[in-house]
């Protein structure tokens, strides 16, 4: 469903808090000006429109929830914690989504995922464009960065831009992509850049990670699913920088 209205404080010292529950998608088009917390506890909130905002209080996304969409206006929340999925996206078939922050801190935890569509930039043979996050003071990612290539075949040396306007970066994320032949170099991740190291991987060493916990298991699209392979259904997973099949 779509909500085009606003949420505002009741006045005085009373802050309006908001919690999204239920598995449905809620599309937000209005400019909220509440100073209370905004919690996405389940399902999805999609932001869209030139002036959309989610208030000025703390914003959090639970493990089973998603914040998605695209907007040119900045989210003005005092802090942002992503335990689920952060997915800037305009449409499924394009790589034009932008989620803009207001120079606050953004923390993508060990269970969180930054999911991006990536395509070829029209201005350079070796640079990509795509979905991105931007204008962040301190960005921390200890979860997963998951890439999907849209109408783009990576070449060795290509630079994949993940974010812009980030003053500092810390963390040890796992990086995965939807092409099992691609090996990515994360040595410039502090700049928001991944470099295509190889497009002809042999064996199953196709997932690069900076995470020191070799026991963590992820789905191929980057979602953390625990450490016990026996408890998972049959499928393909990522552990210790390698794809594994159960």
mmCIF file of N, CA, C and O in Angstrom, residues 26-108:
data_model
loop_
_atom_site.group_PDB
_atom_site.id
_atom_site.type_symbol
_atom_site.label_atom_id
_atom_site.label_comp_id
_atom_site.label_asym_id
_atom_site.label_seq_id
_atom_site.Cartn_x
_atom_site.Cartn_y
_atom_site.Cartn_z
ATOM 1 N N UNK A 26 5.208 -1.145 2.174
ATOM 2 C CA UNK A 26 4.611 0.167 2.379
ATOM 3 C C UNK A 26 5.422 1.187 1.584
ATOM 4 O O UNK A 26 6.615 1.380 1.846
ATOM 5 N N UNK A 27 4.809 1.824 0.601
ATOM 6 C CA UNK A 27 5.479 2.857 -0.189
ATOM 7 C C UNK A 27 5.207 4.218 0.445
ATOM 8 O O UNK A 27 4.054 4.605 0.619
ATOM 9 N N UNK A 28 6.263 4.917 0.796
ATOM 10 C CA UNK A 28 6.152 6.219 1.453
ATOM 11 C C UNK A 28 6.529 7.310 0.463
ATOM 12 O O UNK A 28 7.621 7.290 -0.119
ATOM 13 N N UNK A 29 5.618 8.274 0.271
ATOM 14 C CA UNK A 29 5.866 9.388 -0.640
ATOM 15 C C UNK A 29 5.896 10.740 0.069
ATOM 16 O O UNK A 29 6.289 11.737 -0.526
ATOM 17 N N UNK A 30 5.459 10.783 1.323
ATOM 18 C CA UNK A 30 5.355 12.047 2.030
ATOM 19 C C UNK A 30 6.598 12.403 2.816
ATOM 20 O O UNK A 30 7.513 11.596 2.990
ATOM 21 N N UNK A 31 6.619 13.643 3.311
ATOM 22 C CA UNK A 31 7.720 14.132 4.129
ATOM 23 C C UNK A 31 7.308 14.068 5.595
ATOM 24 O O UNK A 31 6.531 14.888 6.066
ATOM 25 N N UNK A 32 7.828 13.070 6.315
ATOM 26 C CA UNK A 32 7.535 12.945 7.734
ATOM 27 C C UNK A 32 8.414 13.925 8.504
ATOM 28 O O UNK A 32 9.598 14.090 8.186
ATOM 29 N N UNK A 33 7.849 14.543 9.542
ATOM 30 C CA UNK A 33 8.645 15.456 10.344
ATOM 31 C C UNK A 33 8.643 15.097 11.826
ATOM 32 O O UNK A 33 8.955 15.928 12.678
ATOM 33 N N UNK A 34 8.279 13.849 12.145
ATOM 34 C CA UNK A 34 8.327 13.415 13.542
ATOM 35 C C UNK A 34 9.765 13.277 14.024
ATOM 36 O O UNK A 34 10.671 12.974 13.250
ATOM 37 N N UNK A 35 9.969 13.494 15.320
ATOM 38 C CA UNK A 35 11.311 13.389 15.892
ATOM 39 C C UNK A 35 11.503 12.095 16.676
ATOM 40 O O UNK A 35 12.582 11.861 17.227
ATOM 41 N N UNK A 36 10.477 11.246 16.730
ATOM 42 C CA UNK A 36 10.594 9.952 17.379
ATOM 43 C C UNK A 36 11.245 8.928 16.480
ATOM 44 O O UNK A 36 11.589 9.199 15.328
ATOM 45 N N UNK A 37 11.404 7.722 16.996
ATOM 46 C CA UNK A 37 12.074 6.662 16.243
ATOM 47 C C UNK A 37 11.180 6.111 15.136
ATOM 48 O O UNK A 37 9.950 6.140 15.230
ATOM 49 N N UNK A 38 11.818 5.602 14.082
ATOM 50 C CA UNK A 38 11.142 4.886 13.003
ATOM 51 C C UNK A 38 11.773 3.505 12.928
ATOM 52 O O UNK A 38 12.981 3.380 12.679
ATOM 53 N N UNK A 39 10.961 2.463 13.169
ATOM 54 C CA UNK A 39 11.444 1.091 13.155
ATOM 55 C C UNK A 39 10.753 0.312 12.046
ATOM 56 O O UNK A 39 9.523 0.270 11.992
ATOM 57 N N UNK A 40 11.535 -0.295 11.176
ATOM 58 C CA UNK A 40 10.999 -1.213 10.170
ATOM 59 C C UNK A 40 11.245 -2.610 10.726
ATOM 60 O O UNK A 40 12.330 -3.166 10.600
ATOM 61 N N UNK A 41 10.230 -3.162 11.380
ATOM 62 C CA UNK A 41 10.390 -4.431 12.090
ATOM 63 C C UNK A 41 10.082 -5.638 11.227
ATOM 64 O O UNK A 41 10.498 -6.754 11.549
ATOM 65 N N UNK A 42 9.358 -5.438 10.142
ATOM 66 C CA UNK A 42 8.995 -6.547 9.264
ATOM 67 C C UNK A 42 8.588 -5.960 7.921
ATOM 68 O O UNK A 42 8.182 -4.793 7.822
ATOM 69 N N UNK A 43 8.690 -6.771 6.859
ATOM 70 C CA UNK A 43 8.278 -6.308 5.548
ATOM 71 C C UNK A 43 9.219 -5.257 4.993
ATOM 72 O O UNK A 43 10.406 -5.216 5.312
ATOM 73 N N UNK A 44 8.663 -4.352 4.176
ATOM 74 C CA UNK A 44 9.473 -3.401 3.417
ATOM 75 C C UNK A 44 8.873 -2.007 3.464
ATOM 76 O O UNK A 44 7.653 -1.851 3.357
ATOM 77 N N UNK A 45 9.718 -1.020 3.631
ATOM 78 C CA UNK A 45 9.343 0.368 3.344
ATOM 79 C C UNK A 45 10.115 0.804 2.107
ATOM 80 O O UNK A 45 11.343 0.676 2.046
ATOM 81 N N UNK A 46 9.376 1.300 1.121
ATOM 82 C CA UNK A 46 9.972 1.829 -0.104
ATOM 83 C C UNK A 46 9.762 3.332 -0.141
ATOM 84 O O UNK A 46 8.640 3.809 -0.054
ATOM 85 N N UNK A 47 10.844 4.076 -0.255
ATOM 86 C CA UNK A 47 10.732 5.526 -0.333
ATOM 87 C C UNK A 47 10.786 5.971 -1.794
ATOM 88 O O UNK A 47 11.544 5.432 -2.598
ATOM 89 N N UNK A 48 9.983 6.958 -2.129
ATOM 90 C CA UNK A 48 9.963 7.472 -3.493
ATOM 91 C C UNK A 48 9.432 8.889 -3.476
ATOM 92 O O UNK A 48 8.666 9.264 -2.593
ATOM 93 N N UNK A 49 9.841 9.695 -4.435
ATOM 94 C CA UNK A 49 9.382 11.071 -4.508
ATOM 95 C C UNK A 49 10.489 12.050 -4.193
ATOM 96 O O UNK A 49 11.467 11.725 -3.515
ATOM 97 N N UNK A 50 10.320 13.284 -4.649
ATOM 98 C CA UNK A 50 11.369 14.290 -4.540
ATOM 99 C C UNK A 50 11.560 14.802 -3.125
ATOM 100 O O UNK A 50 12.633 15.321 -2.793
ATOM 101 N N UNK A 51 10.546 14.692 -2.262
ATOM 102 C CA UNK A 51 10.646 15.287 -0.929
ATOM 103 C C UNK A 51 10.406 14.293 0.196
ATOM 104 O O UNK A 51 10.163 14.681 1.329
ATOM 105 N N UNK A 52 10.477 13.007 -0.094
ATOM 106 C CA UNK A 52 10.184 11.984 0.914
ATOM 107 C C UNK A 52 11.202 12.042 2.052
ATOM 108 O O UNK A 52 12.384 12.323 1.849
ATOM 109 N N UNK A 53 10.735 11.801 3.275
ATOM 110 C CA UNK A 53 11.621 11.682 4.423
ATOM 111 C C UNK A 53 10.954 10.802 5.461
ATOM 112 O O UNK A 53 9.741 10.575 5.423
ATOM 113 N N UNK A 54 11.741 10.307 6.407
ATOM 114 C CA UNK A 54 11.249 9.416 7.466
ATOM 115 C C UNK A 54 11.494 10.035 8.835
ATOM 116 O O UNK A 54 11.862 9.353 9.782
ATOM 117 N N UNK A 55 11.291 11.334 8.954
ATOM 118 C CA UNK A 55 11.447 12.022 10.215
ATOM 119 C C UNK A 55 12.891 12.314 10.542
ATOM 120 O O UNK A 55 13.790 12.209 9.690
ATOM 121 N N UNK A 56 13.127 12.679 11.814
ATOM 122 C CA UNK A 56 14.482 13.044 12.234
ATOM 123 C C UNK A 56 15.010 12.187 13.379
ATOM 124 O O UNK A 56 16.140 12.384 13.836
ATOM 125 N N UNK A 57 14.224 11.247 13.875
ATOM 126 C CA UNK A 57 14.669 10.367 14.948
ATOM 127 C C UNK A 57 15.497 9.212 14.430
ATOM 128 O O UNK A 57 15.836 9.133 13.250
ATOM 129 N N UNK A 58 15.821 8.278 15.320
ATOM 130 C CA UNK A 58 16.622 7.110 14.956
ATOM 131 C C UNK A 58 15.845 6.202 14.009
ATOM 132 O O UNK A 58 14.657 5.940 14.212
ATOM 133 N N UNK A 59 16.508 5.724 12.968
ATOM 134 C CA UNK A 59 15.917 4.818 11.982
ATOM 135 C C UNK A 59 16.594 3.465 12.092
ATOM 136 O O UNK A 59 17.826 3.367 12.072
ATOM 137 N N UNK A 60 15.800 2.387 12.205
ATOM 138 C CA UNK A 60 16.373 1.041 12.294
ATOM 139 C C UNK A 60 15.589 0.078 11.420
ATOM 140 O O UNK A 60 14.377 0.208 11.249
ATOM 141 N N UNK A 61 16.307 -0.888 10.854
ATOM 142 C CA UNK A 61 15.719 -1.920 9.991
ATOM 143 C C UNK A 61 16.065 -3.273 10.595
ATOM 144 O O UNK A 61 17.244 -3.613 10.749
ATOM 145 N N UNK A 62 15.042 -4.061 10.954
ATOM 146 C CA UNK A 62 15.252 -5.357 11.594
ATOM 147 C C UNK A 62 15.777 -6.388 10.590
ATOM 148 O O UNK A 62 15.744 -6.177 9.376
ATOM 149 N N UNK A 63 16.235 -7.538 11.111
ATOM 150 C CA UNK A 63 16.844 -8.573 10.273
ATOM 151 C C UNK A 63 15.924 -9.061 9.169
ATOM 152 O O UNK A 63 16.383 -9.437 8.088
ATOM 153 N N UNK A 64 14.618 -9.102 9.422
ATOM 154 C CA UNK A 64 13.673 -9.643 8.439
ATOM 155 C C UNK A 64 13.043 -8.544 7.595
ATOM 156 O O UNK A 64 12.097 -8.800 6.848
ATOM 157 N N UNK A 65 13.571 -7.335 7.669
ATOM 158 C CA UNK A 65 12.939 -6.190 7.014
ATOM 159 C C UNK A 65 13.871 -5.565 5.981
ATOM 160 O O UNK A 65 15.069 -5.839 5.937
ATOM 161 N N UNK A 66 13.286 -4.663 5.157
ATOM 162 C CA UNK A 66 14.021 -4.026 4.063
ATOM 163 C C UNK A 66 13.646 -2.556 3.964
ATOM 164 O O UNK A 66 12.470 -2.200 4.063
ATOM 165 N N UNK A 67 14.653 -1.717 3.736
ATOM 166 C CA UNK A 67 14.451 -0.333 3.331
ATOM 167 C C UNK A 67 14.936 -0.211 1.905
ATOM 168 O O UNK A 67 16.097 -0.499 1.613
ATOM 169 N N UNK A 68 14.045 0.220 1.005
ATOM 170 C CA UNK A 68 14.386 0.266 -0.402
ATOM 171 C C UNK A 68 13.824 1.535 -1.023
ATOM 172 O O UNK A 68 13.215 2.361 -0.365
ATOM 173 N N UNK A 69 14.075 1.707 -2.328
ATOM 174 C CA UNK A 69 13.545 2.849 -3.049
ATOM 175 C C UNK A 69 14.639 3.779 -3.522
ATOM 176 O O UNK A 69 15.832 3.452 -3.511
ATOM 177 N N UNK A 70 14.227 4.982 -3.927
ATOM 178 C CA UNK A 70 15.161 5.966 -4.450
ATOM 179 C C UNK A 70 14.550 7.349 -4.302
ATOM 180 O O UNK A 70 13.347 7.531 -4.505
ATOM 181 N N UNK A 71 15.383 8.317 -3.948
ATOM 182 C CA UNK A 71 14.903 9.690 -3.809
ATOM 183 C C UNK A 71 16.076 10.643 -3.855
ATOM 184 O O UNK A 71 17.179 10.314 -3.413
ATOM 185 N N UNK A 72 15.839 11.829 -4.381
ATOM 186 C CA UNK A 72 16.882 12.850 -4.407
ATOM 187 C C UNK A 72 16.963 13.612 -3.091
ATOM 188 O O UNK A 72 17.973 14.260 -2.805
ATOM 189 N N UNK A 73 15.916 13.556 -2.278
ATOM 190 C CA UNK A 73 15.943 14.237 -0.988
ATOM 191 C C UNK A 73 16.659 13.368 0.039
ATOM 192 O O UNK A 73 16.668 12.146 -0.046
ATOM 193 N N UNK A 74 17.259 14.017 1.040
ATOM 194 C CA UNK A 74 18.057 13.296 2.032
ATOM 195 C C UNK A 74 17.198 12.813 3.183
ATOM 196 O O UNK A 74 16.292 13.519 3.641
ATOM 197 N N UNK A 75 17.489 11.608 3.666
ATOM 198 C CA UNK A 75 16.887 11.116 4.900
ATOM 199 C C UNK A 75 17.597 11.788 6.072
ATOM 200 O O UNK A 75 18.815 11.701 6.196
ATOM 201 N N UNK A 76 16.838 12.440 6.936
ATOM 202 C CA UNK A 76 17.407 13.277 7.982
ATOM 203 C C UNK A 76 17.421 12.604 9.353
ATOM 204 O O UNK A 76 17.585 13.282 10.378
ATOM 205 N N UNK A 77 17.259 11.299 9.397
ATOM 206 C CA UNK A 77 17.243 10.586 10.683
ATOM 207 C C UNK A 77 18.557 10.770 11.422
ATOM 208 O O UNK A 77 19.625 10.796 10.814
ATOM 209 N N UNK A 78 18.480 10.866 12.748
ATOM 210 C CA UNK A 78 19.669 11.152 13.556
ATOM 211 C C UNK A 78 20.691 10.029 13.497
ATOM 212 O O UNK A 78 21.893 10.260 13.615
ATOM 213 N N UNK A 79 20.231 8.803 13.327
ATOM 214 C CA UNK A 79 21.122 7.654 13.182
ATOM 215 C C UNK A 79 20.407 6.594 12.362
ATOM 216 O O UNK A 79 19.180 6.563 12.314
ATOM 217 N N UNK A 80 21.189 5.727 11.728
ATOM 218 C CA UNK A 80 20.627 4.681 10.866
ATOM 219 C C UNK A 80 21.335 3.372 11.173
ATOM 220 O O UNK A 80 22.566 3.281 11.065
ATOM 221 N N UNK A 81 20.559 2.344 11.560
ATOM 222 C CA UNK A 81 21.113 1.012 11.816
ATOM 223 C C UNK A 81 20.367 0.010 10.951
ATOM 224 O O UNK A 81 19.137 -0.107 11.032
ATOM 225 N N UNK A 82 21.103 -0.717 10.120
ATOM 226 C CA UNK A 82 20.525 -1.695 9.200
ATOM 227 C C UNK A 82 20.920 -3.089 9.656
ATOM 228 O O UNK A 82 22.081 -3.496 9.548
ATOM 229 N N UNK A 83 19.956 -3.839 10.193
ATOM 230 C CA UNK A 83 20.167 -5.247 10.531
ATOM 231 C C UNK A 83 19.588 -6.168 9.464
ATOM 232 O O UNK A 83 19.822 -7.374 9.501
ATOM 233 N N UNK A 84 18.806 -5.618 8.552
ATOM 234 C CA UNK A 84 18.204 -6.361 7.458
ATOM 235 C C UNK A 84 18.826 -5.943 6.138
ATOM 236 O O UNK A 84 20.047 -6.004 5.965
ATOM 237 N N UNK A 85 17.999 -5.476 5.195
ATOM 238 C CA UNK A 85 18.470 -5.153 3.843
ATOM 239 C C UNK A 85 18.286 -3.663 3.570
ATOM 240 O O UNK A 85 17.222 -3.103 3.815
ATOM 241 N N UNK A 86 19.335 -3.037 3.054
ATOM 242 C CA UNK A 86 19.279 -1.682 2.509
ATOM 243 C C UNK A 86 19.460 -1.811 1.013
ATOM 244 O O UNK A 86 20.510 -2.259 0.546
ATOM 245 N N UNK A 87 18.425 -1.420 0.257
ATOM 246 C CA UNK A 87 18.475 -1.653 -1.191
ATOM 247 C C UNK A 87 18.018 -0.418 -1.964
ATOM 248 O O UNK A 87 16.841 -0.261 -2.266
ATOM 249 N N UNK A 88 18.952 0.480 -2.294
ATOM 250 C CA UNK A 88 18.576 1.596 -3.160
ATOM 251 C C UNK A 88 18.264 1.074 -4.556
ATOM 252 O O UNK A 88 19.100 0.422 -5.180
ATOM 253 N N UNK A 89 17.059 1.344 -5.033
ATOM 254 C CA UNK A 89 16.671 0.821 -6.343
ATOM 255 C C UNK A 89 15.539 1.659 -6.918
ATOM 256 O O UNK A 89 14.644 2.101 -6.192
ATOM 257 N N UNK A 90 15.612 1.922 -8.212
ATOM 258 C CA UNK A 90 14.536 2.626 -8.905
ATOM 259 C C UNK A 90 13.561 1.621 -9.491
ATOM 260 O O UNK A 90 12.359 1.667 -9.229
ATOM 261 N N UNK A 91 14.076 0.683 -10.296
ATOM 262 C CA UNK A 91 13.297 -0.447 -10.790
ATOM 263 C C UNK A 91 14.193 -1.677 -10.778
ATOM 264 O O UNK A 91 15.424 -1.573 -10.722
ATOM 265 N N UNK A 92 13.586 -2.861 -10.856
ATOM 266 C CA UNK A 92 14.345 -4.109 -10.809
ATOM 267 C C UNK A 92 15.311 -4.245 -11.977
ATOM 268 O O UNK A 92 16.355 -4.882 -11.860
ATOM 269 N N UNK A 93 14.971 -3.642 -13.131
ATOM 270 C CA UNK A 93 15.751 -3.850 -14.347
ATOM 271 C C UNK A 93 16.734 -2.720 -14.629
ATOM 272 O O UNK A 93 17.366 -2.686 -15.677
ATOM 273 N N UNK A 94 16.861 -1.746 -13.706
ATOM 274 C CA UNK A 94 17.798 -0.655 -13.908
ATOM 275 C C UNK A 94 18.757 -0.568 -12.727
ATOM 276 O O UNK A 94 18.584 -1.231 -11.715
ATOM 277 N N UNK A 95 19.777 0.276 -12.893
ATOM 278 C CA UNK A 95 20.761 0.488 -11.831
ATOM 279 C C UNK A 95 20.875 1.988 -11.585
ATOM 280 O O UNK A 95 21.940 2.581 -11.728
ATOM 281 N N UNK A 96 19.756 2.598 -11.228
ATOM 282 C CA UNK A 96 19.690 4.052 -11.103
ATOM 283 C C UNK A 96 19.233 4.511 -9.729
ATOM 284 O O UNK A 96 18.993 5.702 -9.518
ATOM 285 N N UNK A 97 19.091 3.595 -8.778
ATOM 286 C CA UNK A 97 18.565 3.946 -7.466
ATOM 287 C C UNK A 97 19.590 4.682 -6.610
ATOM 288 O O UNK A 97 20.775 4.360 -6.617
ATOM 289 N N UNK A 98 19.126 5.684 -5.881
ATOM 290 C CA UNK A 98 19.986 6.444 -4.975
ATOM 291 C C UNK A 98 19.242 6.661 -3.656
ATOM 292 O O UNK A 98 18.128 7.168 -3.641
ATOM 293 N N UNK A 99 19.842 6.260 -2.549
ATOM 294 C CA UNK A 99 19.340 6.646 -1.235
ATOM 295 C C UNK A 99 20.359 7.599 -0.638
ATOM 296 O O UNK A 99 21.522 7.251 -0.448
ATOM 297 N N UNK A 100 19.885 8.811 -0.379
ATOM 298 C CA UNK A 100 20.754 9.888 0.081
ATOM 299 C C UNK A 100 20.522 10.130 1.563
ATOM 300 O O UNK A 100 19.380 10.219 2.015
ATOM 301 N N UNK A 101 21.605 10.225 2.310
ATOM 302 C CA UNK A 101 21.512 10.526 3.731
ATOM 303 C C UNK A 101 21.921 11.974 3.974
ATOM 304 O O UNK A 101 22.187 12.719 3.033
ATOM 305 N N UNK A 102 21.953 12.362 5.234
ATOM 306 C CA UNK A 102 22.158 13.771 5.582
ATOM 307 C C UNK A 102 23.425 13.938 6.422
ATOM 308 O O UNK A 102 23.441 14.644 7.423
ATOM 309 N N UNK A 103 24.494 13.231 5.980
ATOM 310 C CA UNK A 103 25.787 13.288 6.660
ATOM 311 C C UNK A 103 25.731 12.781 8.097
ATOM 312 O O UNK A 103 26.475 13.255 8.965
ATOM 313 N N UNK A 104 24.840 11.804 8.350
ATOM 314 C CA UNK A 104 24.827 11.156 9.649
ATOM 315 C C UNK A 104 25.561 9.823 9.549
ATOM 316 O O UNK A 104 26.064 9.450 8.488
ATOM 317 N N UNK A 105 25.651 9.096 10.659
ATOM 318 C CA UNK A 105 26.308 7.797 10.667
ATOM 319 C C UNK A 105 25.331 6.705 10.225
ATOM 320 O O UNK A 105 24.157 6.724 10.597
ATOM 321 N N UNK A 106 25.832 5.754 9.444
ATOM 322 C CA UNK A 106 25.041 4.614 8.974
ATOM 323 C C UNK A 106 25.792 3.338 9.329
ATOM 324 O O UNK A 106 26.972 3.189 8.980
ATOM 325 N N UNK A 107 25.113 2.419 10.006
ATOM 326 C CA UNK A 107 25.733 1.173 10.458
ATOM 327 C C UNK A 107 24.969 -0.008 9.875
ATOM 328 O O UNK A 107 23.794 -0.209 10.174
ATOM 329 N N UNK A 108 25.635 -0.778 9.016
ATOM 330 C CA UNK A 108 25.074 -2.024 8.487
ATOM 331 C C UNK A 108 25.727 -3.157 9.273
ATOM 332 O O UNK A 108 26.918 -3.430 9.122
#
